[in-house]
PDB file of N, CA, C and O and ligand atoms in Angstrom:
ATOM      1  N   MET A 523     -18.223 -31.826 -16.682  1.00  0.00           N
ATOM      2  CA  MET A 523     -17.795 -31.513 -15.670  1.00  0.00           C
ATOM      3  C   MET A 523     -16.663 -32.204 -14.788  1.00  0.00           C
ATOM      4  O   MET A 523     -16.924 -33.710 -15.271  1.00  0.00           O
ATOM      5  N   GLY A 524     -16.266 -31.829 -14.081  1.00  0.00           N
ATOM      6  CA  GLY A 524     -15.220 -32.919 -13.206  1.00  0.00           C
ATOM      7  C   GLY A 524     -13.684 -32.757 -13.822  1.00  0.00           C
ATOM      8  O   GLY A 524     -12.640 -33.531 -13.105  1.00  0.00           O
ATOM      9  N   ARG A 525     -13.477 -32.065 -14.924  1.00  0.00           N
ATOM     10  CA  ARG A 525     -12.121 -32.274 -15.579  1.00  0.00           C
ATOM     11  C   ARG A 525     -11.730 -30.847 -15.863  1.00  0.00           C
ATOM     12  O   ARG A 525     -10.762 -30.645 -16.535  1.00  0.00           O
ATOM     13  N   MET A 526     -12.644 -29.877 -15.059  1.00  0.00           N
ATOM     14  CA  MET A 526     -11.676 -28.734 -15.478  1.00  0.00           C
ATOM     15  C   MET A 526     -10.639 -28.872 -14.579  1.00  0.00           C
ATOM     16  O   MET A 526     -10.738 -28.537 -13.406  1.00  0.00           O
ATOM     17  N   ARG A 527      -9.714 -27.674 -15.009  1.00  0.00           N
ATOM     18  CA  ARG A 527      -8.684 -27.578 -14.381  1.00  0.00           C
ATOM     19  C   ARG A 527      -8.756 -26.178 -13.382  1.00  0.00           C
ATOM     20  O   ARG A 527      -9.356 -25.490 -13.784  1.00  0.00           O
ATOM     21  N   LYS A 528      -8.591 -26.414 -12.487  1.00  0.00           N
ATOM     22  CA  LYS A 528      -8.533 -25.930 -10.968  1.00  0.00           C
ATOM     23  C   LYS A 528      -7.473 -24.534 -11.330  1.00  0.00           C
ATOM     24  O   LYS A 528      -6.285 -25.138 -11.433  1.00  0.00           O
ATOM     25  N   LYS A 529      -7.380 -23.734 -10.612  1.00  0.00           N
ATOM     26  CA  LYS A 529      -6.849 -22.464 -10.454  1.00  0.00           C
ATOM     27  C   LYS A 529      -5.597 -22.702  -9.540  1.00  0.00           C
ATOM     28  O   LYS A 529      -4.429 -22.781 -10.043  1.00  0.00           O
ATOM     29  N   ALA A 530      -5.425 -23.675  -8.621  1.00  0.00           N
ATOM     30  CA  ALA A 530      -5.038 -24.049  -7.840  1.00  0.00           C
ATOM     31  C   ALA A 530      -3.541 -24.826  -8.257  1.00  0.00           C
ATOM     32  O   ALA A 530      -2.766 -25.151  -7.991  1.00  0.00           O
ATOM     33  N   ASP A 531      -3.751 -25.622  -9.486  1.00  0.00           N
ATOM     34  CA  ASP A 531      -2.987 -26.337  -9.795  1.00  0.00           C
ATOM     35  C   ASP A 531      -1.628 -25.619 -11.056  1.00  0.00           C
ATOM     36  O   ASP A 531      -0.874 -25.651 -11.070  1.00  0.00           O
ATOM     37  N   LEU A 532      -1.880 -24.313 -11.264  1.00  0.00           N
ATOM     38  CA  LEU A 532      -0.985 -23.550 -11.325  1.00  0.00           C
ATOM     39  C   LEU A 532       0.083 -23.162 -10.667  1.00  0.00           C
ATOM     40  O   LEU A 532       0.059 -22.947  -9.562  1.00  0.00           O
ATOM     41  N   PRO A 533       1.434 -23.249 -11.153  1.00  0.00           N
ATOM     42  CA  PRO A 533       2.413 -23.074 -10.514  1.00  0.00           C
ATOM     43  C   PRO A 533       2.325 -21.879  -9.787  1.00  0.00           C
ATOM     44  O   PRO A 533       2.021 -20.641 -10.740  1.00  0.00           O
ATOM     45  N   GLU A 534       2.873 -21.430  -9.119  1.00  0.00           N
ATOM     46  CA  GLU A 534       2.900 -19.562  -8.354  1.00  0.00           C
ATOM     47  C   GLU A 534       4.366 -19.336  -8.007  1.00  0.00           C
ATOM     48  O   GLU A 534       5.523 -20.172  -7.605  1.00  0.00           O
ATOM     49  N   LYS A 535       4.564 -18.414  -8.086  1.00  0.00           N
ATOM     50  CA  LYS A 535       5.866 -17.951  -7.128  1.00  0.00           C
ATOM     51  C   LYS A 535       5.660 -16.506  -6.470  1.00  0.00           C
ATOM     52  O   LYS A 535       4.248 -15.742  -6.567  1.00  0.00           O
ATOM     53  N   MET A 536       6.352 -15.872  -5.467  1.00  0.00           N
ATOM     54  CA  MET A 536       6.190 -14.956  -5.094  1.00  0.00           C
ATOM     55  C   MET A 536       7.123 -13.830  -5.825  1.00  0.00           C
ATOM     56  O   MET A 536       8.460 -13.836  -6.033  1.00  0.00           O
ATOM     57  N   CYS A 537       6.617 -12.855  -5.673  1.00  0.00           N
ATOM     58  CA  CYS A 537       7.195 -11.491  -6.221  1.00  0.00           C
ATOM     59  C   CYS A 537       7.992 -10.857  -5.238  1.00  0.00           C
ATOM     60  O   CYS A 537       7.544 -10.479  -3.977  1.00  0.00           O
ATOM     61  N   PRO A 538       9.285 -10.755  -5.119  1.00  0.00           N
ATOM     62  CA  PRO A 538      10.196 -10.082  -4.687  1.00  0.00           C
ATOM     63  C   PRO A 538       9.667  -8.841  -4.429  1.00  0.00           C
ATOM     64  O   PRO A 538      10.288  -7.953  -3.239  1.00  0.00           O
ATOM     65  N   VAL A 539       9.453  -8.140  -4.936  1.00  0.00           N
ATOM     66  CA  VAL A 539       8.869  -6.581  -4.722  1.00  0.00           C
ATOM     67  C   VAL A 539       7.860  -5.867  -4.076  1.00  0.00           C
ATOM     68  O   VAL A 539       7.139  -5.269  -3.567  1.00  0.00           O
ATOM     69  N   CYS A 540       6.785  -6.912  -4.647  1.00  0.00           N
ATOM     70  CA  CYS A 540       5.316  -6.454  -4.015  1.00  0.00           C
ATOM     71  C   CYS A 540       4.634  -7.801  -2.806  1.00  0.00           C
ATOM     72  O   CYS A 540       4.187  -7.270  -2.236  1.00  0.00           O
ATOM     73  N   ASP A 541       5.837  -8.655  -2.844  1.00  0.00           N
ATOM     74  CA  ASP A 541       5.769  -9.473  -1.911  1.00  0.00           C
ATOM     75  C   ASP A 541       4.300 -10.239  -1.677  1.00  0.00           C
ATOM     76  O   ASP A 541       3.969 -10.814  -1.070  1.00  0.00           O
ATOM     77  N   ARG A 542       3.952 -10.573  -3.191  1.00  0.00           N
ATOM     78  CA  ARG A 542       2.562 -11.209  -3.144  1.00  0.00           C
ATOM     79  C   ARG A 542       2.845 -12.317  -4.249  1.00  0.00           C
ATOM     80  O   ARG A 542       3.965 -12.256  -5.023  1.00  0.00           O
ATOM     81  N   PRO A 543       2.329 -13.243  -3.815  1.00  0.00           N
ATOM     82  CA  PRO A 543       2.078 -14.628  -4.940  1.00  0.00           C
ATOM     83  C   PRO A 543       1.667 -14.551  -6.246  1.00  0.00           C
ATOM     84  O   PRO A 543       0.453 -13.841  -6.320  1.00  0.00           O
ATOM     85  N   PHE A 544       2.089 -14.518  -7.357  1.00  0.00           N
ATOM     86  CA  PHE A 544       1.102 -14.766  -8.598  1.00  0.00           C
ATOM     87  C   PHE A 544       1.801 -15.833  -9.434  1.00  0.00           C
ATOM     88  O   PHE A 544       2.267 -16.735  -9.664  1.00  0.00           O
ATOM     89  N   ALA A 545       0.374 -16.516 -10.242  1.00  0.00           N
ATOM     90  CA  ALA A 545       0.000 -17.477 -10.637  1.00  0.00           C
ATOM     91  C   ALA A 545       1.228 -17.454 -12.180  1.00  0.00           C
ATOM     92  O   ALA A 545       1.094 -15.982 -12.610  1.00  0.00           O
ATOM     93  N   TRP A 546       1.230 -18.385 -12.309  1.00  0.00           N
ATOM     94  CA  TRP A 546       1.406 -18.672 -13.851  1.00  0.00           C
ATOM     95  C   TRP A 546       0.226 -18.254 -15.079  1.00  0.00           C
ATOM     96  O   TRP A 546      -0.758 -18.065 -14.713  1.00  0.00           O
ATOM     97  N   ARG A 547       1.088 -17.507 -15.859  1.00  0.00           N
ATOM     98  CA  ARG A 547       0.005 -17.230 -16.901  1.00  0.00           C
ATOM     99  C   ARG A 547       0.349 -17.280 -18.419  1.00  0.00           C
ATOM    100  O   ARG A 547       1.807 -18.021 -18.392  1.00  0.00           O
ATOM    101  N   LYS A 548      -0.440 -17.485 -19.318  1.00  0.00           N
ATOM    102  CA  LYS A 548      -0.077 -18.045 -20.627  1.00  0.00           C
ATOM    103  C   LYS A 548       1.229 -17.532 -21.530  1.00  0.00           C
ATOM    104  O   LYS A 548       2.084 -17.685 -22.025  1.00  0.00           O
ATOM    105  N   LYS A 549       1.263 -16.245 -21.067  1.00  0.00           N
ATOM    106  CA  LYS A 549       2.274 -15.425 -21.693  1.00  0.00           C
ATOM    107  C   LYS A 549       3.679 -15.972 -21.021  1.00  0.00           C
ATOM    108  O   LYS A 549       4.736 -15.572 -21.781  1.00  0.00           O
ATOM    109  N   TRP A 550       3.526 -16.347 -20.323  1.00  0.00           N
ATOM    110  CA  TRP A 550       5.153 -16.788 -19.369  1.00  0.00           C
ATOM    111  C   TRP A 550       5.806 -18.036 -19.799  1.00  0.00           C
ATOM    112  O   TRP A 550       6.150 -18.880 -19.063  1.00  0.00           O
ATOM    113  N   GLU A 551       4.580 -18.981 -20.397  1.00  0.00           N
ATOM    114  CA  GLU A 551       4.587 -20.359 -21.312  1.00  0.00           C
ATOM    115  C   GLU A 551       6.374 -20.897 -21.443  1.00  0.00           C
ATOM    116  O   GLU A 551       6.797 -21.574 -20.575  1.00  0.00           O
ATOM    117  N   LYS A 552       6.620 -19.832 -22.217  1.00  0.00           N
ATOM    118  CA  LYS A 552       8.049 -20.274 -22.412  1.00  0.00           C
ATOM    119  C   LYS A 552       9.290 -19.827 -21.487  1.00  0.00           C
ATOM    120  O   LYS A 552      10.351 -20.017 -22.025  1.00  0.00           O
ATOM    121  N   VAL A 553       8.944 -18.435 -20.595  1.00  0.00           N
ATOM    122  CA  VAL A 553      10.123 -18.782 -19.837  1.00  0.00           C
ATOM    123  C   VAL A 553       9.578 -18.628 -18.342  1.00  0.00           C
ATOM    124  O   VAL A 553       9.903 -17.753 -17.608  1.00  0.00           O
ATOM    125  N   TRP A 554       9.039 -19.512 -18.162  1.00  0.00           N
ATOM    126  CA  TRP A 554       8.337 -19.429 -16.704  1.00  0.00           C
ATOM    127  C   TRP A 554       9.713 -19.701 -15.603  1.00  0.00           C
ATOM    128  O   TRP A 554       9.575 -19.198 -14.441  1.00  0.00           O
ATOM    129  N   ASP A 555      10.788 -20.325 -15.724  1.00  0.00           N
ATOM    130  CA  ASP A 555      11.982 -20.659 -14.834  1.00  0.00           C
ATOM    131  C   ASP A 555      12.664 -18.993 -14.913  1.00  0.00           C
ATOM    132  O   ASP A 555      13.316 -19.117 -13.847  1.00  0.00           O
ATOM    133  N   GLU A 556      12.489 -18.493 -15.994  1.00  0.00           N
ATOM    134  CA  GLU A 556      13.095 -16.732 -16.034  1.00  0.00           C
ATOM    135  C   GLU A 556      12.248 -16.047 -15.005  1.00  0.00           C
ATOM    136  O   GLU A 556      12.714 -14.862 -14.916  1.00  0.00           O
ATOM    137  N   VAL A 557      11.096 -15.881 -14.898  1.00  0.00           N
ATOM    138  CA  VAL A 557      10.183 -14.851 -14.381  1.00  0.00           C
ATOM    139  C   VAL A 557      10.232 -14.894 -13.243  1.00  0.00           C
ATOM    140  O   VAL A 557      10.372 -15.671 -12.602  1.00  0.00           O
ATOM    141  N   LYS A 558      11.195 -13.329 -12.972  1.00  0.00           N
ATOM    142  CA  LYS A 558      10.619 -13.333 -11.213  1.00  0.00           C
ATOM    143  C   LYS A 558       9.872 -12.483 -10.453  1.00  0.00           C
ATOM    144  O   LYS A 558       9.588 -12.639  -9.214  1.00  0.00           O
ATOM    145  N   TYR A 559       9.034 -11.791 -11.655  1.00  0.00           N
ATOM    146  CA  TYR A 559       8.362 -10.574 -11.024  1.00  0.00           C
ATOM    147  C   TYR A 559       6.751 -11.129 -11.564  1.00  0.00           C
ATOM    148  O   TYR A 559       6.814 -11.033 -12.785  1.00  0.00           O
ATOM    149  N   CYS A 560       6.470 -10.431 -10.868  1.00  0.00           N
ATOM    150  CA  CYS A 560       4.625 -10.366 -11.050  1.00  0.00           C
ATOM    151  C   CYS A 560       4.133  -9.559 -12.352  1.00  0.00           C
ATOM    152  O   CYS A 560       3.154 -10.262 -13.142  1.00  0.00           O
ATOM    153  N   SER A 561       5.254  -8.559 -12.421  1.00  0.00           N
ATOM    154  CA  SER A 561       4.382  -7.544 -13.460  1.00  0.00           C
ATOM    155  C   SER A 561       5.621  -6.776 -14.145  1.00  0.00           C
ATOM    156  O   SER A 561       6.641  -6.828 -13.599  1.00  0.00           O
ATOM    157  N   ASP A 562       5.790  -5.979 -15.330  1.00  0.00           N
ATOM    158  CA  ASP A 562       6.678  -5.288 -15.691  1.00  0.00           C
ATOM    159  C   ASP A 562       6.781  -4.140 -14.572  1.00  0.00           C
ATOM    160  O   ASP A 562       8.266  -3.640 -14.839  1.00  0.00           O
ATOM    161  N   ARG A 563       5.696  -3.762 -14.446  1.00  0.00           N
ATOM    162  CA  ARG A 563       5.784  -3.089 -13.043  1.00  0.00           C
ATOM    163  C   ARG A 563       6.852  -2.751 -12.373  1.00  0.00           C
ATOM    164  O   ARG A 563       7.776  -2.567 -11.764  1.00  0.00           O
ATOM    165  N   CYS A 564       6.516  -4.046 -11.545  1.00  0.00           N
ATOM    166  CA  CYS A 564       7.563  -4.697 -10.465  1.00  0.00           C
ATOM    167  C   CYS A 564       8.945  -4.829 -10.822  1.00  0.00           C
ATOM    168  O   CYS A 564       9.783  -4.597 -10.364  1.00  0.00           O
ATOM    169  N   ARG A 565       9.159  -5.490 -11.694  1.00  0.00           N
ATOM    170  CA  ARG A 565      10.732  -5.568 -12.837  1.00  0.00           C
ATOM    171  C   ARG A 565      11.209  -3.996 -12.894  1.00  0.00           C
ATOM    172  O   ARG A 565      12.320  -3.878 -12.121  1.00  0.00           O
ATOM    173  N   ARG A 566      10.593  -3.025 -12.919  1.00  0.00           N
ATOM    174  CA  ARG A 566      11.019  -1.820 -12.854  1.00  0.00           C
ATOM    175  C   ARG A 566      11.279  -1.266 -11.934  1.00  0.00           C
ATOM    176  O   ARG A 566      12.270  -1.052 -12.014  1.00  0.00           O
ATOM    177  N   GLU A 567      10.377  -1.657 -10.861  1.00  0.00           N
ATOM    178  CA  GLU A 567      10.630  -1.237  -9.936  1.00  0.00           C
ATOM    179  C   GLU A 567      11.696  -1.937  -9.097  1.00  0.00           C
ATOM    180  O   GLU A 567      12.493  -1.208  -8.513  1.00  0.00           O
ATOM    181  N   ALA A 568      12.036  -3.065  -9.169  1.00  0.00           N
ATOM    182  CA  ALA A 568      13.200  -3.744  -8.794  1.00  0.00           C
ATOM    183  C   ALA A 568      14.459  -3.290  -8.950  1.00  0.00           C
ATOM    184  O   ALA A 568      15.411  -3.373  -8.260  1.00  0.00           O
ATOM    185  N   LYS A 569      14.634  -2.727 -10.130  1.00  0.00           N
ATOM    186  CA  LYS A 569      15.923  -2.350 -10.962  1.00  0.00           C
ATOM    187  C   LYS A 569      16.165  -0.553 -10.005  1.00  0.00           C
ATOM    188  O   LYS A 569      17.062  -0.358 -10.357  1.00  0.00           O
ATOM    189  N   LYS A 570      14.809  -0.129 -10.100  1.00  0.00           N
ATOM    190  CA  LYS A 570      15.233   1.061  -9.147  1.00  0.00           C
ATOM    191  C   LYS A 570      15.461   1.268  -8.128  1.00  0.00           C
ATOM    192  O   LYS A 570      16.487   2.020  -7.439  1.00  0.00           O
ATOM    193  N   ARG A 571      15.306  -0.045  -7.383  1.00  0.00           N
ATOM    194  CA  ARG A 571      16.038  -0.256  -6.170  1.00  0.00           C
ATOM    195  C   ARG A 571      17.554  -0.672  -6.064  1.00  0.00           C
ATOM    196  O   ARG A 571      18.052  -0.350  -4.892  1.00  0.00           O
ATOM    197  N   ALA A 572      17.313  -1.335  -6.925  1.00  0.00           N
ATOM    198  CA  ALA A 572      18.765  -1.717  -7.014  1.00  0.00           C
ATOM    199  C   ALA A 572      20.137  -0.764  -6.498  1.00  0.00           C
ATOM    200  O   ALA A 572      19.826   0.141  -6.970  1.00  0.00           O
TER     201      ALA A 572
HETATM  202 ZN1  LIG B 975       5.058  -7.629  -7.783  1.00  0.00          ZN
END
């Protein structure tokens, strides 16, 4: 105990589509700098609105 990684340690970003913060996910490990949206759904939504 005491060495568990806290959820708050994960980096977060704001999703410009749904205006909610989203946290780092394993699947974004390699592309986190490029991630802008919380989900594929929001990414599609962003394109629709543009
Ligand atoms: Zn979103």
